[in-house]
Short mmCIF file of C-alpha atoms in Angstrom, two decimals:
data_model
loop_
_atom_site.label_atom_id
_atom_site.label_comp_id
_atom_site.label_asym_id
_atom_site.label_seq_id
_atom_site.Cartn_x
_atom_site.Cartn_y
_atom_site.Cartn_z
CA ASP A 1 93.00 108.36 92.89
CA SER A 2 91.71 104.89 92.06
CA GLY A 3 88.06 105.92 91.67
CA VAL A 4 87.01 103.70 94.58
CA THR A 5 85.64 105.66 97.52
CA GLN A 6 85.31 104.53 101.10
CA THR A 7 83.70 106.19 104.07
CA PRO A 8 84.45 106.98 106.79
CA LYS A 9 88.24 107.43 106.70
CA HIS A 10 88.59 106.83 110.41
CA LEU A 11 86.31 105.29 112.98
CA ILE A 12 86.88 104.98 116.69
CA THR A 13 84.41 102.93 118.67
CA ALA A 14 84.13 100.81 121.80
CA THR A 15 84.12 97.07 122.24
CA GLY A 16 80.74 95.46 121.74
CA GLN A 17 79.55 98.11 119.32
CA ARG A 18 78.49 97.74 115.68
CA VAL A 19 79.78 99.78 112.74
CA THR A 20 79.09 100.00 109.03
CA LEU A 21 81.76 100.72 106.45
CA ARG A 22 80.75 101.92 103.02
CA CYS A 23 82.35 101.51 99.62
CA SER A 24 81.52 102.82 96.17
CA PRO A 25 83.29 101.00 93.34
CA ARG A 26 84.77 102.57 90.23
CA SER A 27 82.23 103.43 87.61
CA GLY A 28 81.45 100.32 85.58
CA ASP A 29 82.99 97.84 88.04
CA LEU A 30 80.58 95.14 89.12
CA SER A 31 82.85 93.26 91.53
CA VAL A 32 83.56 94.53 95.02
CA TYR A 33 86.01 92.97 97.45
CA TRP A 34 86.56 93.63 101.13
CA TYR A 35 89.92 93.19 102.84
CA GLN A 36 91.19 93.57 106.38
CA GLN A 37 94.77 94.63 106.97
CA SER A 38 96.32 94.42 110.40
CA LEU A 39 99.97 94.59 111.40
CA ASP A 40 100.27 90.95 112.38
CA GLN A 41 98.03 89.36 109.73
CA GLY A 42 98.81 91.34 106.61
CA LEU A 43 96.12 91.77 103.99
CA GLN A 44 93.29 89.27 104.42
CA PHE A 45 90.52 88.74 101.89
CA LEU A 46 87.12 88.86 103.56
CA ILE A 47 84.39 88.64 100.95
CA GLN A 48 83.56 89.37 97.32
CA TYR A 49 80.34 90.50 95.68
CA TYR A 50 79.47 90.60 92.04
CA ASN A 51 76.47 92.57 90.82
CA GLY A 52 74.71 92.21 94.15
CA GLU A 53 75.46 88.57 94.82
CA GLU A 54 78.01 87.06 97.16
CA ARG A 55 80.65 85.24 95.12
CA ALA A 56 83.50 84.26 97.37
CA LYS A 57 84.22 84.19 101.06
CA GLY A 58 87.58 84.40 102.68
CA ASN A 59 88.49 84.72 106.34
CA ILE A 60 85.37 86.60 107.33
CA LEU A 61 84.13 86.20 110.89
CA GLU A 62 80.49 85.37 111.62
CA ARG A 63 80.20 88.73 113.41
CA PHE A 64 80.90 90.43 110.09
CA SER A 65 78.53 90.64 107.16
CA ALA A 66 78.40 92.51 103.90
CA GLN A 67 76.06 93.30 101.09
CA GLN A 68 76.12 94.95 97.68
CA PHE A 69 73.19 97.12 96.71
CA PRO A 70 71.51 97.60 93.31
CA ASP A 71 73.53 100.76 92.73
CA LEU A 72 76.63 98.56 93.29
CA HIS A 73 77.85 100.27 96.43
CA SER A 74 78.71 97.88 99.22
CA GLU A 75 78.59 97.95 102.99
CA LEU A 76 80.58 95.90 105.47
CA ASN A 77 78.92 95.50 108.86
CA LEU A 78 81.05 94.64 111.86
CA SER A 79 79.25 93.77 115.08
CA SER A 80 80.14 92.84 118.65
CA LEU A 81 83.45 94.53 118.03
CA GLU A 82 86.56 93.31 119.80
CA LEU A 83 89.94 94.98 120.28
CA GLY A 84 91.41 92.62 117.71
CA ASP A 85 89.10 93.99 115.02
CA SER A 86 91.14 97.19 114.96
CA ALA A 87 92.59 97.30 111.48
CA LEU A 88 92.54 99.02 108.12
CA TYR A 89 89.61 97.85 106.03
CA PHE A 90 90.01 98.16 102.26
CA CYS A 91 87.45 97.87 99.56
CA ALA A 92 88.55 97.11 96.01
CA SER A 93 86.68 96.83 92.77
CA SER A 94 87.35 95.20 89.43
CA ARG A 95 85.55 94.88 86.17
CA ILE A 96 85.84 91.13 85.68
CA LEU A 97 84.28 88.45 87.80
CA GLY A 98 86.29 85.22 87.97
CA GLY A 99 87.44 83.84 84.65
CA ALA A 100 90.22 86.35 84.39
CA LEU A 101 90.59 88.54 87.39
CA HIS A 102 92.37 91.64 86.29
CA GLU A 103 93.67 94.41 88.37
CA GLN A 104 91.77 95.42 91.44
CA TYR A 105 91.55 99.07 92.28
CA PHE A 106 91.74 99.73 95.98
CA GLY A 107 89.98 102.46 97.88
CA PRO A 108 91.83 104.55 100.47
CA GLY A 109 90.63 102.38 103.33
CA THR A 110 88.79 102.91 106.60
CA ARG A 111 90.91 102.80 109.73
CA LEU A 112 88.91 101.23 112.53
CA THR A 113 90.08 101.56 116.11
CA VAL A 114 88.24 99.62 118.77
CA THR A 115 88.92 100.83 122.32
CA GLU B 1 94.30 76.26 102.21
CA ASP B 2 96.00 78.58 99.74
CA LYS B 3 99.33 79.98 100.89
CA VAL B 4 101.62 82.74 99.69
CA VAL B 5 105.07 83.23 101.21
CA GLN B 6 107.21 86.25 100.44
CA SER B 7 110.88 86.70 101.17
CA PRO B 8 112.79 88.39 102.53
CA LEU B 9 110.52 90.05 105.09
CA SER B 10 112.42 93.30 104.75
CA LEU B 11 115.32 94.70 102.83
CA VAL B 12 117.45 97.82 103.11
CA VAL B 13 119.45 98.90 100.07
CA HIS B 14 121.13 102.01 98.72
CA GLU B 15 119.96 104.02 95.76
CA GLY B 16 121.16 102.48 92.53
CA ASP B 17 121.15 98.92 93.83
CA THR B 18 119.17 96.14 92.16
CA VAL B 19 116.78 94.11 94.31
CA THR B 20 114.97 90.83 93.82
CA LEU B 21 111.81 90.12 95.77
CA ASN B 22 110.55 86.56 96.01
CA CYS B 23 107.08 85.06 96.18
CA SER B 24 106.28 81.37 96.42
CA TYR B 25 102.80 79.94 96.55
CA GLU B 26 100.55 76.94 96.96
CA VAL B 27 97.10 77.46 95.55
CA THR B 28 94.23 75.38 94.29
CA ASN B 29 93.52 75.94 90.61
CA PHE B 30 96.00 78.72 89.98
CA ARG B 31 94.79 81.49 87.73
CA SER B 32 97.14 84.41 88.16
CA LEU B 33 99.74 86.04 90.36
CA LEU B 34 99.67 89.75 91.06
CA TRP B 35 102.20 92.18 92.49
CA TYR B 36 101.17 95.34 94.31
CA LYS B 37 103.08 98.23 95.79
CA GLN B 38 101.81 99.70 99.04
CA GLU B 39 103.12 102.94 100.41
CA LYS B 40 101.30 104.63 103.27
CA LYS B 41 97.97 104.09 101.58
CA ALA B 42 96.10 101.58 99.48
CA PRO B 43 97.92 98.99 97.37
CA THR B 44 98.52 99.94 93.75
CA PHE B 45 98.67 97.35 91.02
CA LEU B 46 102.02 96.58 89.39
CA PHE B 47 101.78 93.36 87.39
CA MET B 48 99.58 90.40 86.71
CA LEU B 49 101.23 87.18 85.53
CA THR B 50 99.46 84.16 84.19
CA SER B 51 101.97 82.42 81.94
CA SER B 52 105.26 80.88 82.91
CA GLY B 53 108.47 82.35 81.60
CA ILE B 54 107.05 85.54 80.16
CA GLU B 55 108.61 88.61 81.71
CA LYS B 56 106.46 91.62 82.35
CA LYS B 57 108.28 94.98 82.43
CA SER B 58 107.39 98.46 83.44
CA GLY B 59 110.30 100.86 83.51
CA ARG B 60 112.79 99.68 86.11
CA LEU B 61 110.44 96.99 87.41
CA SER B 62 110.08 93.54 85.94
CA SER B 63 108.52 90.28 87.04
CA ILE B 64 108.47 86.70 85.95
CA LEU B 65 106.49 83.63 86.93
CA ASP B 66 107.57 79.99 87.17
CA LYS B 67 104.43 77.86 87.35
CA LYS B 68 106.39 74.64 87.60
CA GLU B 69 108.35 75.72 90.65
CA LEU B 70 105.44 77.82 91.98
CA PHE B 71 107.21 81.11 92.45
CA SER B 72 107.59 84.58 91.07
CA ILE B 73 110.20 87.28 91.40
CA LEU B 74 109.92 91.03 91.19
CA ASN B 75 113.09 92.84 90.15
CA ILE B 76 113.75 96.51 90.65
CA THR B 77 116.85 97.93 89.01
CA ALA B 78 118.56 101.25 89.78
CA THR B 79 116.46 101.63 92.91
CA GLN B 80 115.32 105.09 94.03
CA THR B 81 114.10 106.32 97.39
CA GLY B 82 110.61 106.46 95.90
CA ASP B 83 110.70 102.68 95.58
CA SER B 84 110.56 102.41 99.36
CA ALA B 85 107.30 100.61 100.08
CA VAL B 86 105.78 97.27 101.00
CA TYR B 87 105.55 94.96 98.01
CA LEU B 88 102.67 92.53 98.13
CA CYS B 89 102.30 89.34 96.15
CA ALA B 90 98.84 87.83 95.70
CA VAL B 91 97.72 84.66 94.03
CA GLU B 92 94.34 84.11 92.45
CA GLY B 93 92.89 80.66 92.81
CA SER B 94 89.60 79.55 91.41
CA THR B 95 86.78 77.93 93.32
CA GLY B 96 84.36 76.82 90.67
CA ALA B 97 83.20 79.85 88.75
CA ASN B 98 84.60 82.24 91.32
CA SER B 99 88.04 83.34 92.30
CA LYS B 100 89.78 84.35 95.47
CA LEU B 101 92.94 86.30 96.11
CA THR B 102 95.39 85.23 98.80
CA PHE B 103 98.03 87.77 99.77
CA GLY B 104 101.48 87.27 101.21
CA LYS B 105 102.57 89.32 104.21
CA GLY B 106 104.59 91.65 102.06
CA ILE B 107 108.24 92.65 101.74
CA THR B 108 109.26 95.98 103.21
CA LEU B 109 111.83 97.64 100.98
CA SER B 110 113.76 100.66 102.24
CA VAL B 111 115.98 102.49 99.78
CA ARG B 112 118.54 104.77 101.43
CA PRO B 113 119.95 107.80 99.60
#
């Protein structure tokens, strides 16, 4: 158990819908990262937050957005869902912001299926 | 755009064999290279390498980085069936004060009894 929690574990929804994925980082970790993992694309970095502020953006679509709240939990919002958005979404947390990125601890993931 | 290429894509070996997994990269402002093991769940951290030529070891696993040739290898000796997993290589590049991880597509290792 990494100490990172994600809810829900599974989500099945229809095209065009909007969903919110939630992540709570390990105690004391200020950085939260979101990743998407699909069979054909591998693990793709989406976005990083540090202490409530967006710090880095990866391959995140405009239909997706995220935020980190004062209690450091983070939410990833996916809207106008398409079949191709079906994937495993991981959240990870780490203690250090840039400078020296140390190990990231991954949550168990949310499996999103868009039908 | 940062790029990480892992090879081979997949590998099947027998218990007791030694395997070498490769990771080459192109990244802006390299900071570190990380190896993860992913079974049927979230990736778990194995190693972080920042300096060339210094081997990191953990039991039967070891890894080394060559910053001149832009690659790293992960060695697993005396493989066991529990080593069967996808091994992911990721490279951290900096963008100003921030950093970003780029992952390779992974190497699927199957260890047969």
